[in-house]
PDB file of C-alpha atoms in Angstrom:
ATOM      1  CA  UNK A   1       3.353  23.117 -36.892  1.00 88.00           C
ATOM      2  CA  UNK A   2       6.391  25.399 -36.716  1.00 96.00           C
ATOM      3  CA  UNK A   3       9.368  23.949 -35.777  1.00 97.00           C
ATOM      4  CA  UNK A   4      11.579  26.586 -33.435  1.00 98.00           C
ATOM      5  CA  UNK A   5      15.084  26.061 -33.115  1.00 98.00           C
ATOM      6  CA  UNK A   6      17.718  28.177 -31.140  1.00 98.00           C
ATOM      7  CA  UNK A   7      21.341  27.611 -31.688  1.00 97.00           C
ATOM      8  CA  UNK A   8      23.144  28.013 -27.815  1.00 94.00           C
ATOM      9  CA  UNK A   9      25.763  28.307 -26.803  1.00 87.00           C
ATOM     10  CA  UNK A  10      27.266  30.965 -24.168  1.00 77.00           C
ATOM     11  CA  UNK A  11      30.971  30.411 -25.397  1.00 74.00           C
ATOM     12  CA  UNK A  12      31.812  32.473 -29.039  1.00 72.00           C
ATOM     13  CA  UNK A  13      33.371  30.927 -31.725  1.00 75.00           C
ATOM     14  CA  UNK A  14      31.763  27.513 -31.484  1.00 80.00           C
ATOM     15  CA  UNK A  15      30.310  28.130 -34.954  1.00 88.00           C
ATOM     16  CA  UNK A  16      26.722  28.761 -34.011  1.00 92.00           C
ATOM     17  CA  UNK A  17      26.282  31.760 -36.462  1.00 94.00           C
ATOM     18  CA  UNK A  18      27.510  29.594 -38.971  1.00 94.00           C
ATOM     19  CA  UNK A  19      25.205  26.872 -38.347  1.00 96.00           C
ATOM     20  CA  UNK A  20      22.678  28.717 -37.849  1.00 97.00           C
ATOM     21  CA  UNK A  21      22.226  30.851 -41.177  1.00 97.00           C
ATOM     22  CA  UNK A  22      23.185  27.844 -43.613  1.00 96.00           C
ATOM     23  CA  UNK A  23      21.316  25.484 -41.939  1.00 97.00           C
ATOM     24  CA  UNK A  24      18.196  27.971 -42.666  1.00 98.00           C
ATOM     25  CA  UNK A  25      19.796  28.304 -46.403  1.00 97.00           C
ATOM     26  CA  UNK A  26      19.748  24.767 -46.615  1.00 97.00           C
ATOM     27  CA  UNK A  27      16.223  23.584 -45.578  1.00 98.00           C
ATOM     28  CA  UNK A  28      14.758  26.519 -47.353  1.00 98.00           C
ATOM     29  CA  UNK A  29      16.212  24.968 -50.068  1.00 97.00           C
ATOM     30  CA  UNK A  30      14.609  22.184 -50.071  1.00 97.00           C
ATOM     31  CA  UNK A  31      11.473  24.009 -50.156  1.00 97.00           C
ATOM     32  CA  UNK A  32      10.649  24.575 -46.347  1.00 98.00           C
ATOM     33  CA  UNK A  33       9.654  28.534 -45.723  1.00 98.00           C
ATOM     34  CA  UNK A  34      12.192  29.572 -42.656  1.00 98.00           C
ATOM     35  CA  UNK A  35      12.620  32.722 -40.435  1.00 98.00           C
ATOM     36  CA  UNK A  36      16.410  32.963 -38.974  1.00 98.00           C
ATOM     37  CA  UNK A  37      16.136  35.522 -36.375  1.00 98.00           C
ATOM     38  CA  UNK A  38      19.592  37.379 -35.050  1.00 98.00           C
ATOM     39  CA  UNK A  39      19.210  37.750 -31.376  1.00 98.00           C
ATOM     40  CA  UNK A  40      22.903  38.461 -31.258  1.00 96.00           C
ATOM     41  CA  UNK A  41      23.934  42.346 -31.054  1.00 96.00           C
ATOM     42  CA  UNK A  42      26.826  41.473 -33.379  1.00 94.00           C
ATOM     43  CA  UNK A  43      24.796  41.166 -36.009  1.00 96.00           C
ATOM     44  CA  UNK A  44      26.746  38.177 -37.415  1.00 94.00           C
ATOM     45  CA  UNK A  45      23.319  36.492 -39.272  1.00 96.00           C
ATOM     46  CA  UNK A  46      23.307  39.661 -40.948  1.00 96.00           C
ATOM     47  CA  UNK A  47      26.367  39.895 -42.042  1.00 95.00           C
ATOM     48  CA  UNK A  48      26.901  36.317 -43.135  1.00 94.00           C
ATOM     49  CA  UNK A  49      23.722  37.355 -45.976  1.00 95.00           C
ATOM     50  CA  UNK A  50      25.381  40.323 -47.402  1.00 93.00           C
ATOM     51  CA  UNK A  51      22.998  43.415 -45.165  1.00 96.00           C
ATOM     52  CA  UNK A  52      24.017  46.220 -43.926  1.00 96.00           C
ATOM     53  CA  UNK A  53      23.189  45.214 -40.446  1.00 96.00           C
ATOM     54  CA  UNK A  54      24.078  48.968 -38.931  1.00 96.00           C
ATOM     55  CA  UNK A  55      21.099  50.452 -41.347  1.00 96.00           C
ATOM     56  CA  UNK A  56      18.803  47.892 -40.709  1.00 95.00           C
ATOM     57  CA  UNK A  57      15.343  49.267 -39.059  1.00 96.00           C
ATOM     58  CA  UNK A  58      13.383  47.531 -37.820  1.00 98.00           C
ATOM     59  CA  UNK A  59      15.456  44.645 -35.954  1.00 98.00           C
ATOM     60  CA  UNK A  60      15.056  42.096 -33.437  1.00 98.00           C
ATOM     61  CA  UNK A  61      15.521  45.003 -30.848  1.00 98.00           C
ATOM     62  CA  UNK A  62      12.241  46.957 -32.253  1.00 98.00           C
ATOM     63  CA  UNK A  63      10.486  44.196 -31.818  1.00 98.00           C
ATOM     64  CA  UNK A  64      10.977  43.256 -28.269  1.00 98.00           C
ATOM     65  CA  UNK A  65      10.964  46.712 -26.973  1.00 97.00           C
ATOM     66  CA  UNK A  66       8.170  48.457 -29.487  1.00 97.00           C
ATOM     67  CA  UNK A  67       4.683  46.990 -28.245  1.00 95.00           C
ATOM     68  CA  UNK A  68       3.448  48.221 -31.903  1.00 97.00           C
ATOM     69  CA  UNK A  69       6.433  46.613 -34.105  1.00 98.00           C
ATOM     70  CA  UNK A  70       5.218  42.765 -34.338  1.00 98.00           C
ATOM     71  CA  UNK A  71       7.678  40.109 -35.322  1.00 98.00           C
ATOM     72  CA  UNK A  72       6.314  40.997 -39.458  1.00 98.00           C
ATOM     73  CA  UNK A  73       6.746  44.654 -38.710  1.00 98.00           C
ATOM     74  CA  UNK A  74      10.872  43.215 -39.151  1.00 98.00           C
ATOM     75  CA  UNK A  75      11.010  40.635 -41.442  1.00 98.00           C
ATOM     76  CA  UNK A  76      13.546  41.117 -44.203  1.00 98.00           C
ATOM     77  CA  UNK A  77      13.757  38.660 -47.713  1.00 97.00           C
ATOM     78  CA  UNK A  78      17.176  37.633 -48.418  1.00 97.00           C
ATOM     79  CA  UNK A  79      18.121  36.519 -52.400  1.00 94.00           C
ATOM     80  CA  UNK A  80      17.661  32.976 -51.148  1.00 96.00           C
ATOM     81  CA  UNK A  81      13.827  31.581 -52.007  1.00 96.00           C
ATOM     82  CA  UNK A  82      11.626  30.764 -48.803  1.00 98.00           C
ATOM     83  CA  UNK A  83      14.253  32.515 -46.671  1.00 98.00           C
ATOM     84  CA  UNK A  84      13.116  35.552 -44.578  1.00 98.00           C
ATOM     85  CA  UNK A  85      15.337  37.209 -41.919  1.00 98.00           C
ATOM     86  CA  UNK A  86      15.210  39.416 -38.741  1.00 98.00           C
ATOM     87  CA  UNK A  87      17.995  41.470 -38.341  1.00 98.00           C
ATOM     88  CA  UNK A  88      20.218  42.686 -34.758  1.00 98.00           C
ATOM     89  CA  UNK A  89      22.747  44.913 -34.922  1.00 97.00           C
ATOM     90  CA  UNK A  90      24.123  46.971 -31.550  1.00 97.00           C
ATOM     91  CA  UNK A  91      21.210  48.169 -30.684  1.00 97.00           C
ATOM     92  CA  UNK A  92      20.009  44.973 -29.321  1.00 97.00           C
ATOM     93  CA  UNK A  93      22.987  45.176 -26.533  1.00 96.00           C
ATOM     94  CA  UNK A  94      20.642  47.368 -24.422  1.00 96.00           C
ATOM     95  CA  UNK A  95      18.042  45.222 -24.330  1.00 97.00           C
ATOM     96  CA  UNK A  96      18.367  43.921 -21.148  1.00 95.00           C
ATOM     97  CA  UNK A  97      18.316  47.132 -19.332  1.00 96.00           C
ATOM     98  CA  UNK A  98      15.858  48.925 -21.092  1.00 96.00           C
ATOM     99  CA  UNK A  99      13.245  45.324 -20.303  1.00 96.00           C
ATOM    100  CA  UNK A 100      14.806  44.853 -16.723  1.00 93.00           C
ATOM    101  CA  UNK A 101      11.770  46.797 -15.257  1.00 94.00           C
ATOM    102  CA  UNK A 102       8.907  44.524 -17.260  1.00 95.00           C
ATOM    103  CA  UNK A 103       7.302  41.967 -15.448  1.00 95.00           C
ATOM    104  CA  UNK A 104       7.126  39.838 -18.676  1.00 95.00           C
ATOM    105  CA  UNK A 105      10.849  40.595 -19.503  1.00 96.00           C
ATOM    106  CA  UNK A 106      11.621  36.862 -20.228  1.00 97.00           C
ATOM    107  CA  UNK A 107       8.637  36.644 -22.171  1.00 97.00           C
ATOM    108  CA  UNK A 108       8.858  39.603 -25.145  1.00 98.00           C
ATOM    109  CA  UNK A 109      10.274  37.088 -27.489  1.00 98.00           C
ATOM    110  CA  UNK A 110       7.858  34.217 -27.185  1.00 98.00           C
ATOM    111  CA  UNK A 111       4.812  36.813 -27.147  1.00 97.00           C
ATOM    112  CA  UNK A 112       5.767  38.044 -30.696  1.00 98.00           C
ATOM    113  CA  UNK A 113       6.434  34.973 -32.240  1.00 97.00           C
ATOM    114  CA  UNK A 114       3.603  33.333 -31.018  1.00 96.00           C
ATOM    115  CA  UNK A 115       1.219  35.467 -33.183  1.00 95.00           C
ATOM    116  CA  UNK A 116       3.840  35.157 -36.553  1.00 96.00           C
ATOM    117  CA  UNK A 117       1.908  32.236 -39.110  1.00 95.00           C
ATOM    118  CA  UNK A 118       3.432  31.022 -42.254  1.00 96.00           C
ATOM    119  CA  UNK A 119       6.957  29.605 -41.272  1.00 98.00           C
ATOM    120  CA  UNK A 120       7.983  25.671 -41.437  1.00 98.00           C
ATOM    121  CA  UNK A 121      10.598  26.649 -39.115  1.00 98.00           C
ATOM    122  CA  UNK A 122      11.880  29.478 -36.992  1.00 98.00           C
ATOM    123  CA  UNK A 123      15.966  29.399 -36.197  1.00 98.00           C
ATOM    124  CA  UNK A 124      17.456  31.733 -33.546  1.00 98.00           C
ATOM    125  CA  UNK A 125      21.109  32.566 -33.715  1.00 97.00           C
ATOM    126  CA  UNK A 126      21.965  33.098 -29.956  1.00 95.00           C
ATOM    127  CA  UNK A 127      24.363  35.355 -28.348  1.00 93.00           C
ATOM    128  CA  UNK A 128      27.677  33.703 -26.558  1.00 86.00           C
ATOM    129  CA  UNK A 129      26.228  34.920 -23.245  1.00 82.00           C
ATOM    130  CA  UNK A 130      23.228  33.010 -20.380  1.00 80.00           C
ATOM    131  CA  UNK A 131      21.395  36.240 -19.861  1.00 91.00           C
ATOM    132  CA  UNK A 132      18.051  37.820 -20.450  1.00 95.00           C
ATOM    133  CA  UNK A 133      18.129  37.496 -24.316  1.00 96.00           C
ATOM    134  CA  UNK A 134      19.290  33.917 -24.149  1.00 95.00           C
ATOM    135  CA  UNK A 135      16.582  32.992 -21.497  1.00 96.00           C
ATOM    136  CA  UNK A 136      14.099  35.045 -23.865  1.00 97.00           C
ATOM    137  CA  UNK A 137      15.101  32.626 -26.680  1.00 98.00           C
ATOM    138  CA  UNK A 138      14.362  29.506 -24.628  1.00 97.00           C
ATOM    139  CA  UNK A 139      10.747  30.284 -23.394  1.00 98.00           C
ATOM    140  CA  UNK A 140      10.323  31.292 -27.323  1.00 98.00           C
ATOM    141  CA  UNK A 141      11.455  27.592 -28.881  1.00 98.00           C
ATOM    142  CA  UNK A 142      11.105  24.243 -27.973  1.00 97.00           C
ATOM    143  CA  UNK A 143      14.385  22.601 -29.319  1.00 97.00           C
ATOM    144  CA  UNK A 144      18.416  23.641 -28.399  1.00 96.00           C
ATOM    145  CA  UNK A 145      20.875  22.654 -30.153  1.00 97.00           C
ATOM    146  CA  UNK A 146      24.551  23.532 -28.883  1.00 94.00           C
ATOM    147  CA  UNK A 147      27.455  23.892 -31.351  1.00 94.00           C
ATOM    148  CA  UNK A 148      30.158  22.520 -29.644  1.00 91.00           C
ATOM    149  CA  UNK A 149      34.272  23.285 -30.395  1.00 88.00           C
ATOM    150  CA  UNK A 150      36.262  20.365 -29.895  1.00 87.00           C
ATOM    151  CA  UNK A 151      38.298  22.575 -27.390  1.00 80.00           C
ATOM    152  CA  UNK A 152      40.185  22.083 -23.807  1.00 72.00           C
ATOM    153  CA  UNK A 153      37.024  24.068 -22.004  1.00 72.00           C
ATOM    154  CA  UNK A 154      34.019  22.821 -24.529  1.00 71.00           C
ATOM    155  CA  UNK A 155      32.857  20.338 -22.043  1.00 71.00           C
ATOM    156  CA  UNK A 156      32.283  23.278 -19.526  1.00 69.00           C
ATOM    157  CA  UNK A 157      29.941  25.585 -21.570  1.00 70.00           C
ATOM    158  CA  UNK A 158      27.992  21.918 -22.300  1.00 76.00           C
ATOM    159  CA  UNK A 159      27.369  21.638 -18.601  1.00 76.00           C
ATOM    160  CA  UNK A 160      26.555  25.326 -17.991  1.00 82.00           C
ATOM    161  CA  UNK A 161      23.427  25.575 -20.904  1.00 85.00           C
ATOM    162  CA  UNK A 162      22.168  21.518 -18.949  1.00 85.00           C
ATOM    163  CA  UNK A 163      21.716  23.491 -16.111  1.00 88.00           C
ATOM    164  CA  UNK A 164      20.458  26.260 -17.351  1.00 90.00           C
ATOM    165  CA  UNK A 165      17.659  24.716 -19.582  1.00 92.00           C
ATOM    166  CA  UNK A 166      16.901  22.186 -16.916  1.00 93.00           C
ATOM    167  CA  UNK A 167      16.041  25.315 -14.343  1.00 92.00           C
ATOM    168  CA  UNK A 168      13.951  26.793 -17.502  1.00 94.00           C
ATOM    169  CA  UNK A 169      12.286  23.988 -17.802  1.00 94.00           C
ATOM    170  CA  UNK A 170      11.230  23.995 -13.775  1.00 95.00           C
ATOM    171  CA  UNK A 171      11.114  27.462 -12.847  1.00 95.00           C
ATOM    172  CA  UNK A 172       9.123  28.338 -15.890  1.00 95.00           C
ATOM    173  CA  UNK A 173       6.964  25.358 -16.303  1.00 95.00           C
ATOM    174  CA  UNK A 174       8.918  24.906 -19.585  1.00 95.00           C
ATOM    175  CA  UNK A 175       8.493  21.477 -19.647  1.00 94.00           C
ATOM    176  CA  UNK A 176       8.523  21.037 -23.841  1.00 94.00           C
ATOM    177  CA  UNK A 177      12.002  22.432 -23.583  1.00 96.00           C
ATOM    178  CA  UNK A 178      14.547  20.236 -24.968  1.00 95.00           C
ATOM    179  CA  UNK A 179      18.111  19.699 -26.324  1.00 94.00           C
ATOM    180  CA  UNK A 180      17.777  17.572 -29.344  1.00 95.00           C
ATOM    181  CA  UNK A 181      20.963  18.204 -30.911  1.00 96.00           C
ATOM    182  CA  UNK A 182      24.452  18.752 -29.542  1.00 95.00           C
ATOM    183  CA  UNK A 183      26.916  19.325 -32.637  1.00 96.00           C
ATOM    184  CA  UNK A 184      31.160  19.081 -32.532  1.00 94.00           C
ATOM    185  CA  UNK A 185      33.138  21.780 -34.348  1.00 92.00           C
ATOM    186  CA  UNK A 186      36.007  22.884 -35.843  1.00 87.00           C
ATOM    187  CA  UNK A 187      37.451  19.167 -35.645  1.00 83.00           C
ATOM    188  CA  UNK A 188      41.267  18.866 -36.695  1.00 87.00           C
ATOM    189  CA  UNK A 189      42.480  15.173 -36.204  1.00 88.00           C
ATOM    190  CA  UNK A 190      44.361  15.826 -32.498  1.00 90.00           C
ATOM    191  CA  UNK A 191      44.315  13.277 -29.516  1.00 92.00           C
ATOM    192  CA  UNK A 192      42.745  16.197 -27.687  1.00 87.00           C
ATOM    193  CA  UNK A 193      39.827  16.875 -29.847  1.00 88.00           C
ATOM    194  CA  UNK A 194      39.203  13.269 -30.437  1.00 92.00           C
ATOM    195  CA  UNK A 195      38.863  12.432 -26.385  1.00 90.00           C
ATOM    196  CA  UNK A 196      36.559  15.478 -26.468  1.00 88.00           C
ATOM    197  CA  UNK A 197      34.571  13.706 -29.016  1.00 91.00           C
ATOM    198  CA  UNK A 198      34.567  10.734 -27.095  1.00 92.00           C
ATOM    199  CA  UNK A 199      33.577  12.447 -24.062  1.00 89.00           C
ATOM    200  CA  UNK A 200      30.687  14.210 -25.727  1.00 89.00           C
ATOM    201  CA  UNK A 201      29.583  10.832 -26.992  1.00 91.00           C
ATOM    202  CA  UNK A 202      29.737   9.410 -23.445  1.00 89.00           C
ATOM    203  CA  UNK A 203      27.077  12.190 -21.849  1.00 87.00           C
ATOM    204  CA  UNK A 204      24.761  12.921 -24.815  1.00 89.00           C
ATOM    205  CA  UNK A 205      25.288   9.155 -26.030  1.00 90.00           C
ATOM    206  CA  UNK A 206      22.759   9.800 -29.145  1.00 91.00           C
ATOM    207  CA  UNK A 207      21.756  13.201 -29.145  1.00 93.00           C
ATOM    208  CA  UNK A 208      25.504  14.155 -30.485  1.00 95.00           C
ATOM    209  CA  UNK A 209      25.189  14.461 -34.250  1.00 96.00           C
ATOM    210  CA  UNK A 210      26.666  11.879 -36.608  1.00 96.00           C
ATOM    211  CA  UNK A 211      27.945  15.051 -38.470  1.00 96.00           C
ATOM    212  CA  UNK A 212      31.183  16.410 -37.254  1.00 95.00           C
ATOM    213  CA  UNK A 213      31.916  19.644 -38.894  1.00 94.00           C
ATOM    214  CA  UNK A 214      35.390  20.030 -39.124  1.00 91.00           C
ATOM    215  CA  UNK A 215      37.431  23.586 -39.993  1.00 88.00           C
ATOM    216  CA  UNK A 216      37.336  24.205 -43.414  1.00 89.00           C
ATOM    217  CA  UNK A 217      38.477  27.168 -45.537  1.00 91.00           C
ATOM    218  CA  UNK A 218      35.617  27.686 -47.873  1.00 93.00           C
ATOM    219  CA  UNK A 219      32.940  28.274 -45.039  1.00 92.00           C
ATOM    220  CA  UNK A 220      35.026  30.937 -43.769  1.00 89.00           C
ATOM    221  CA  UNK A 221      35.403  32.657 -46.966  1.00 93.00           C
ATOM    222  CA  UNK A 222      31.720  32.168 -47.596  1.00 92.00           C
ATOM    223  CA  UNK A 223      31.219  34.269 -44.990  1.00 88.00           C
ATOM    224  CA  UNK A 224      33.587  36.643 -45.699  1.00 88.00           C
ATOM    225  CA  UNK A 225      32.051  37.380 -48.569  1.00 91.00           C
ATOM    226  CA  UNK A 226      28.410  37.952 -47.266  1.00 90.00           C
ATOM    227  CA  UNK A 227      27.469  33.968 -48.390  1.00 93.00           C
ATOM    228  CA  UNK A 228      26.529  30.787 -47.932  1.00 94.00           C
ATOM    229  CA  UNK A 229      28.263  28.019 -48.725  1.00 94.00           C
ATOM    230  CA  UNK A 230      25.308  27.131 -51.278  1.00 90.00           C
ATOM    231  CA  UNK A 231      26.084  29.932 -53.131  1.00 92.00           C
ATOM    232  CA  UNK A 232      29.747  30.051 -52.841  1.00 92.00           C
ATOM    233  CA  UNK A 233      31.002  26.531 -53.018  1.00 93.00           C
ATOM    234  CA  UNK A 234      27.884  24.391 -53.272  1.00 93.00           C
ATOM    235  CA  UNK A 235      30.525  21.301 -54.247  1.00 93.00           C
ATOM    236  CA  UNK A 236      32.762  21.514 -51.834  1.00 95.00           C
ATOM    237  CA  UNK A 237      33.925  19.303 -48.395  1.00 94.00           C
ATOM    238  CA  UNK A 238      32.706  22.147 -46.722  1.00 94.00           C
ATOM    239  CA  UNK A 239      29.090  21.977 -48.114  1.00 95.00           C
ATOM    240  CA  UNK A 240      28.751  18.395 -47.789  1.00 96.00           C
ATOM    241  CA  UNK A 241      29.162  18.925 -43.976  1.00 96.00           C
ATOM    242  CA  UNK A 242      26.707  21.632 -43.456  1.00 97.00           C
ATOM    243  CA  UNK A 243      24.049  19.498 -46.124  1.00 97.00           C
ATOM    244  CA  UNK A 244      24.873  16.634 -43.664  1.00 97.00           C
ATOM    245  CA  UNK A 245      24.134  18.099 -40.668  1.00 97.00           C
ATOM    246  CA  UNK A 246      20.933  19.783 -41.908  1.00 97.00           C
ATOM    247  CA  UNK A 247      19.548  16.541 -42.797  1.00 97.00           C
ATOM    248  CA  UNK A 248      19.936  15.250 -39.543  1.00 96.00           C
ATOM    249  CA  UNK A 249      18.183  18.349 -38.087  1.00 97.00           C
ATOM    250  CA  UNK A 250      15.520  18.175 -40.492  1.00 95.00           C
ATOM    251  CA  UNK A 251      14.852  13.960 -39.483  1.00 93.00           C
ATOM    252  CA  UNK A 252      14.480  15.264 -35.699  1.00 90.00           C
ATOM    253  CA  UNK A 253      11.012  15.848 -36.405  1.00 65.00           C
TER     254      UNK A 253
END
């Protein structure tokens, strides 16, 4: 059975793109066949793997919007083995509008990937925003995980996306809805992160991951450069977090 996964959070920079495409590298790596699916207008997925996001056609937004374009219709292979990607770029911002009339608005996402076959697992970068498209993602997977930066107003965005999945799960009969993994970022050794920590520890007791992913240079410039960190600095500190946090995703199962 495919495993979906959506990476959540409503605040940016909490490292969800990031976590997102080299967790996908990672576990396709090991052999697993994996979709990662941009649902983010910024095209950031993209991006991170080197494509010209702004030519891409089609993308996510074709698909939701395009009764005829199914989920394969967009399906781009990326240089990594067992790795296939659907792109967003701008496009995608309009979304909303353009579905607001449809009476299965929340819906398009789930509809289309329930008739795509052949994946281990399915990982949705999400946009930093609670609206249609994110609510779209959560009918479509069963599992959340939130990327969380070990900043002064982290805790808030934490609380926001447990209320918002808990009225998913009852408004929508949702009920297999769930978040299995809540993840600290960008760490740096300050009282004030480390009472976040603590604090994240206290409310999601087990679900917060052993891993804490901590800044670090080379996943930045991985990125920069269109990469993962497999294929820039497979060695590194950096890459030993990210292998370290996969694993733990891939034992949720």
């Amino acid at each position: 059975m495919t495993r979906k996964i959506a990476f959540v959070n409503e605040k940016g920079g909490s490292c969800k793109t990031t976590l997102s495409v080299n967790t996908a590298a990672y576990l396709a790596a090991k052999g697993e066949k994996v979709l990662l699916i941009d649902m983010d207008p910024q095209g950031q997925v993209g991006k991170s793997l080197g494509f010209d996001v702004a030519a891409a056609d089609p993308t996510i937004f074709e698909v939701l919007t395009d009764a005829n374009v199914a989920a394969r219709d967009a399906v781009f292979g990326t240089e990594i083995a067992n790795l296939d990607v659907i792109l967003a770029n701008k496009l995608l911002v309009d979304f909303p509008v353009i579905a607001a009339a449809d009476d299965d608005r929340v819906m398009k996402l789930k509809d289309k990937l329930d008739k795509l076959r052949g994946y281990d697992y399915i990982i949705v970068d999400s946009p930093p925003s609670l609206g249609l498209i994110t609510l779209n993602i959560m009918l479509a997977v069963k599992e959340i995980i939130i990327p969380v930066s070990l900043t002064y107003l982290a805790l808030d965005g934490c609380s926001e996306i447990d209320e918002t999945v808990a009225n998913v799960r009852e408004t929508y009969g949702k009920k297999d809805l769930k978040i299995s993994l809540v993840v600290p970022t960008l760490y740096r050794r300050t009282n004030l992160a480390d009472a976040i920590l603590a604090k994240l520890r206290d409310f999601y007791a087990d679900r917060v991951a052993k891993t804490v992913v901590g800044y670090n240079v080379a996943i930045d410039e991985a990125q920069s450069f269109g990469r993962t960190i497999w294929d820039y600095r497979p060695r590194s500190h950096g890459a030993q977090m990210l292998a370290a946090l996969a694993e733990e995703i891939r034992k949720l199962s």
